[in-house]
């Protein structure tokens, strides 16, 4: 996969997500699904290239650790959405920290996968809030006798549902793309994920050693 081809794919994905953030929730869902499917295809192509490089003793893509911070009233719901999306994408690991009114999502994986995942998550954050406001505009009257907590909880549940929908959509598309990609694709992806898992295990081991040293 040439650099030019890669940039074209990434540019197409970015444009689809940007457009999804500026339209109706219904059209946004279709645009985002298209972007997610292209993202999965790109990730598989990149995994194959990286596997070939690794088998030939060449330098492969780096595993990185990146974070995204969710703040505000719905920070935990957005964190849950992020975890659902990362699990659905399948090639990365997600860790989470919640404290002092914020939720931090840590994403561990190969650099190209993580970069695309963070881009998707930021777009989904915008889309979730737009969709939630549109839903609330239609359904607020149903909670007119409820407390502020009840109303906030209803909006929180909507965002969680939005995240579950994204998870189901991505997981289904990923399975289909893997099947269309042919024999050996699943093995390449399993190998890639195993190396990410080993990296996370090493992170935990290093943290444990650091704690023991401090004690």
CSV table of C-alpha atoms in Angstrom, one decimal:
chain,number,residue,atom,x,y,z
A,1,UNK,CA,0.0,0.0,0.0
A,2,UNK,CA,1.7,3.2,-1.2
A,3,UNK,CA,1.9,6.4,0.8
A,4,UNK,CA,-0.4,8.1,-1.7
A,5,UNK,CA,-3.0,5.4,-1.5
A,6,UNK,CA,-2.8,5.6,2.3
A,7,UNK,CA,-3.2,9.3,2.4
A,8,UNK,CA,-6.2,9.2,0.1
A,9,UNK,CA,-8.0,6.6,2.3
A,10,UNK,CA,-7.3,8.6,5.4
A,11,UNK,CA,-8.5,11.8,3.7
A,12,UNK,CA,-11.7,10.1,2.6
A,13,UNK,CA,-12.3,8.8,6.2
A,14,UNK,CA,-11.6,12.2,7.7
A,15,UNK,CA,-14.0,14.0,5.3
A,16,UNK,CA,-16.8,11.5,5.9
A,17,UNK,CA,-16.5,12.0,9.7
A,18,UNK,CA,-16.3,15.7,9.4
A,19,UNK,CA,-19.5,15.8,7.3
A,20,UNK,CA,-21.2,13.5,9.8
A,21,UNK,CA,-20.6,16.1,12.5
A,22,UNK,CA,-22.5,18.7,10.5
A,23,UNK,CA,-25.7,16.9,9.5
A,24,UNK,CA,-28.8,15.2,10.8
A,25,UNK,CA,-28.3,12.2,13.2
A,26,UNK,CA,-29.9,9.9,10.5
A,27,UNK,CA,-27.5,11.0,7.8
A,28,UNK,CA,-24.6,11.1,10.2
A,29,UNK,CA,-25.1,7.4,11.0
A,30,UNK,CA,-24.9,6.4,7.3
A,31,UNK,CA,-21.8,8.6,6.8
A,32,UNK,CA,-20.1,7.3,9.9
A,33,UNK,CA,-20.8,3.6,9.0
A,34,UNK,CA,-19.2,4.2,5.7
A,35,UNK,CA,-16.1,5.8,7.4
A,36,UNK,CA,-15.9,2.9,9.9
A,37,UNK,CA,-16.0,0.3,7.2
A,38,UNK,CA,-13.2,2.1,5.3
A,39,UNK,CA,-11.3,2.4,8.6
A,40,UNK,CA,-11.6,-1.4,9.2
A,41,UNK,CA,-10.4,-2.1,5.6
A,42,UNK,CA,-7.5,0.3,6.1
A,43,UNK,CA,-6.5,-1.3,9.4
A,44,UNK,CA,-6.5,-4.8,7.8
A,45,UNK,CA,-4.4,-3.6,4.8
A,46,UNK,CA,-2.0,-2.0,7.3
A,47,UNK,CA,-1.8,-5.1,9.4
A,48,UNK,CA,-0.9,-7.2,6.4
A,49,UNK,CA,1.8,-4.8,5.3
A,50,UNK,CA,3.2,-4.7,8.8
A,51,UNK,CA,3.1,-8.5,9.2
A,52,UNK,CA,5.1,-8.9,5.9
A,53,UNK,CA,7.6,-6.4,7.1
A,54,UNK,CA,8.0,-8.2,10.4
A,55,UNK,CA,8.4,-11.6,8.8
A,56,UNK,CA,11.2,-10.2,6.6
A,57,UNK,CA,13.0,-8.7,9.6
A,58,UNK,CA,12.2,-5.2,8.8
A,59,UNK,CA,11.1,-2.5,11.2
A,60,UNK,CA,7.4,-2.8,11.9
A,61,UNK,CA,4.9,-0.2,13.1
A,62,UNK,CA,5.3,1.0,16.7
A,63,UNK,CA,2.8,0.2,19.5
A,64,UNK,CA,1.8,3.4,21.2
A,65,UNK,CA,-0.2,4.5,24.2
A,66,UNK,CA,-2.5,7.4,23.8
A,67,UNK,CA,-5.3,8.9,25.9
A,68,UNK,CA,-8.5,10.9,25.5
A,69,UNK,CA,-10.1,12.9,28.3
A,70,UNK,CA,-13.8,13.1,28.7
A,71,UNK,CA,-15.2,15.9,30.9
A,72,UNK,CA,-18.6,17.4,31.7
A,73,UNK,CA,-21.9,15.9,32.8
A,74,UNK,CA,-21.7,12.8,30.5
A,75,UNK,CA,-18.0,12.0,30.9
A,76,UNK,CA,-18.6,8.4,32.2
A,77,UNK,CA,-21.1,7.7,29.4
A,78,UNK,CA,-18.7,9.0,26.8
A,79,UNK,CA,-15.9,6.8,28.4
A,80,UNK,CA,-18.2,3.8,28.1
A,81,UNK,CA,-18.9,4.6,24.5
A,82,UNK,CA,-15.1,4.9,23.8
A,83,UNK,CA,-14.5,1.5,25.4
A,84,UNK,CA,-17.3,-0.1,23.4
A,85,UNK,CA,-15.9,1.3,20.1
A,86,UNK,CA,-12.3,0.2,20.9
A,87,UNK,CA,-13.5,-3.3,21.7
A,88,UNK,CA,-15.5,-3.5,18.5
A,89,UNK,CA,-12.5,-2.4,16.4
A,90,UNK,CA,-10.7,-5.4,17.8
A,91,UNK,CA,-7.1,-4.6,17.3
A,92,UNK,CA,-6.4,-2.5,20.4
A,93,UNK,CA,-6.7,-2.6,24.2
A,94,UNK,CA,-8.5,0.0,26.3
A,95,UNK,CA,-7.8,1.0,29.9
A,96,UNK,CA,-9.8,3.6,31.9
A,97,UNK,CA,-9.4,5.9,34.8
A,98,UNK,CA,-12.2,7.8,36.5
A,99,UNK,CA,-11.6,10.6,39.0
A,100,UNK,CA,-12.5,14.1,39.9
A,101,UNK,CA,-15.3,14.5,37.5
A,102,UNK,CA,-13.5,13.2,34.4
A,103,UNK,CA,-13.0,9.9,32.6
A,104,UNK,CA,-9.7,9.2,30.8
A,105,UNK,CA,-9.7,6.5,28.1
A,106,UNK,CA,-6.2,5.0,27.4
A,107,UNK,CA,-5.9,3.3,24.0
A,108,UNK,CA,-3.0,0.9,23.4
A,109,UNK,CA,-2.3,-0.4,19.9
A,110,UNK,CA,-0.4,0.1,16.7
A,111,UNK,CA,0.1,3.7,15.8
A,112,UNK,CA,-2.1,3.8,12.7
A,113,UNK,CA,-4.9,1.9,14.5
A,114,UNK,CA,-4.8,4.2,17.5
A,115,UNK,CA,-4.7,7.4,15.4
A,116,UNK,CA,-7.8,6.3,13.5
A,117,UNK,CA,-9.6,5.2,16.6
A,118,UNK,CA,-9.1,8.6,18.4
A,119,UNK,CA,-10.3,10.4,15.3
A,120,UNK,CA,-13.4,8.2,15.3
A,121,UNK,CA,-14.0,8.7,19.0
A,122,UNK,CA,-13.9,12.5,18.8
A,123,UNK,CA,-16.3,12.5,15.9
A,124,UNK,CA,-18.7,10.1,17.7
A,125,UNK,CA,-18.6,12.4,20.7
A,126,UNK,CA,-19.8,15.3,18.6
A,127,UNK,CA,-22.4,13.1,16.9
A,128,UNK,CA,-23.6,11.6,20.2
A,129,UNK,CA,-24.2,15.1,21.7
A,130,UNK,CA,-26.0,16.3,18.5
A,131,UNK,CA,-28.2,13.2,18.5
A,132,UNK,CA,-28.9,13.5,22.2
A,133,UNK,CA,-30.1,17.1,21.9
A,134,UNK,CA,-32.3,16.2,19.0
A,135,UNK,CA,-33.8,13.3,20.9
A,136,UNK,CA,-34.3,15.4,24.0
A,137,UNK,CA,-36.0,18.1,22.1
A,138,UNK,CA,-38.7,15.6,21.2
A,139,UNK,CA,-38.9,13.7,24.5
A,140,UNK,CA,-38.2,16.3,27.2
A,141,UNK,CA,-42.0,16.6,27.9
A,142,UNK,CA,-42.0,12.9,29.0
A,143,UNK,CA,-39.8,13.9,32.0
A,144,UNK,CA,-41.5,17.2,32.9
A,145,UNK,CA,-42.5,15.7,36.3
A,146,UNK,CA,-39.1,14.2,37.0
A,147,UNK,CA,-36.2,15.6,39.0
A,148,UNK,CA,-33.1,17.1,37.4
A,149,UNK,CA,-31.4,13.8,38.2
A,150,UNK,CA,-34.1,11.9,36.3
A,151,UNK,CA,-33.7,14.1,33.3
A,152,UNK,CA,-29.9,14.0,33.4
A,153,UNK,CA,-30.0,10.2,33.7
A,154,UNK,CA,-32.3,9.9,30.7
A,155,UNK,CA,-29.8,11.8,28.6
A,156,UNK,CA,-27.0,9.8,30.0
A,157,UNK,CA,-28.8,6.6,29.0
A,158,UNK,CA,-29.3,7.9,25.5
A,159,UNK,CA,-25.5,8.5,25.0
A,160,UNK,CA,-24.8,5.0,26.4
A,161,UNK,CA,-27.3,3.6,23.9
A,162,UNK,CA,-25.6,5.6,21.1
A,163,UNK,CA,-22.3,3.9,22.1
A,164,UNK,CA,-23.8,0.4,22.1
A,165,UNK,CA,-25.2,1.1,18.7
A,166,UNK,CA,-21.8,2.1,17.4
A,167,UNK,CA,-20.3,-1.0,18.9
A,168,UNK,CA,-22.8,-3.3,17.2
A,169,UNK,CA,-22.4,-1.6,13.9
A,170,UNK,CA,-18.6,-1.7,13.9
A,171,UNK,CA,-18.4,-5.3,15.1
A,172,UNK,CA,-20.8,-6.4,12.4
A,173,UNK,CA,-18.9,-4.5,9.6
A,174,UNK,CA,-15.5,-5.8,10.9
A,175,UNK,CA,-16.7,-9.4,10.7
A,176,UNK,CA,-18.0,-8.9,7.2
A,177,UNK,CA,-14.8,-7.1,6.0
A,178,UNK,CA,-12.6,-9.9,7.5
A,179,UNK,CA,-14.7,-12.5,5.7
A,180,UNK,CA,-14.4,-10.6,2.4
A,181,UNK,CA,-10.7,-10.2,2.8
A,182,UNK,CA,-10.1,-14.0,2.5
A,183,UNK,CA,-8.0,-16.7,4.1
A,184,UNK,CA,-5.3,-15.7,6.5
A,185,UNK,CA,-6.7,-12.3,7.4
A,186,UNK,CA,-8.0,-13.5,10.8
A,187,UNK,CA,-4.6,-15.0,11.7
A,188,UNK,CA,-2.8,-11.8,10.9
A,189,UNK,CA,-5.2,-9.8,13.1
A,190,UNK,CA,-5.0,-12.3,15.9
A,191,UNK,CA,-1.2,-12.1,15.8
A,192,UNK,CA,-1.3,-8.3,15.8
A,193,UNK,CA,-3.7,-8.2,18.8
A,194,UNK,CA,-1.5,-10.7,20.7
A,195,UNK,CA,1.5,-8.3,20.4
A,196,UNK,CA,-0.7,-5.5,21.7
A,197,UNK,CA,-1.7,-7.7,24.6
A,198,UNK,CA,1.9,-8.6,25.3
A,199,UNK,CA,2.7,-4.8,25.4
A,200,UNK,CA,-0.1,-4.2,27.9
A,201,UNK,CA,1.0,-7.1,30.0
A,202,UNK,CA,4.5,-5.6,30.1
A,203,UNK,CA,3.1,-2.2,31.1
A,204,UNK,CA,1.3,-3.8,34.1
A,205,UNK,CA,4.5,-5.7,35.0
A,206,UNK,CA,6.6,-2.5,34.9
A,207,UNK,CA,4.0,-0.7,37.0
A,208,UNK,CA,4.0,-3.5,39.5
A,209,UNK,CA,7.8,-3.4,39.7
A,210,UNK,CA,7.7,0.4,40.2
A,211,UNK,CA,5.2,0.0,43.0
A,212,UNK,CA,7.3,-2.7,44.7
A,213,UNK,CA,10.4,-0.5,44.4
A,214,UNK,CA,8.6,2.4,46.1
A,215,UNK,CA,7.5,0.2,48.9
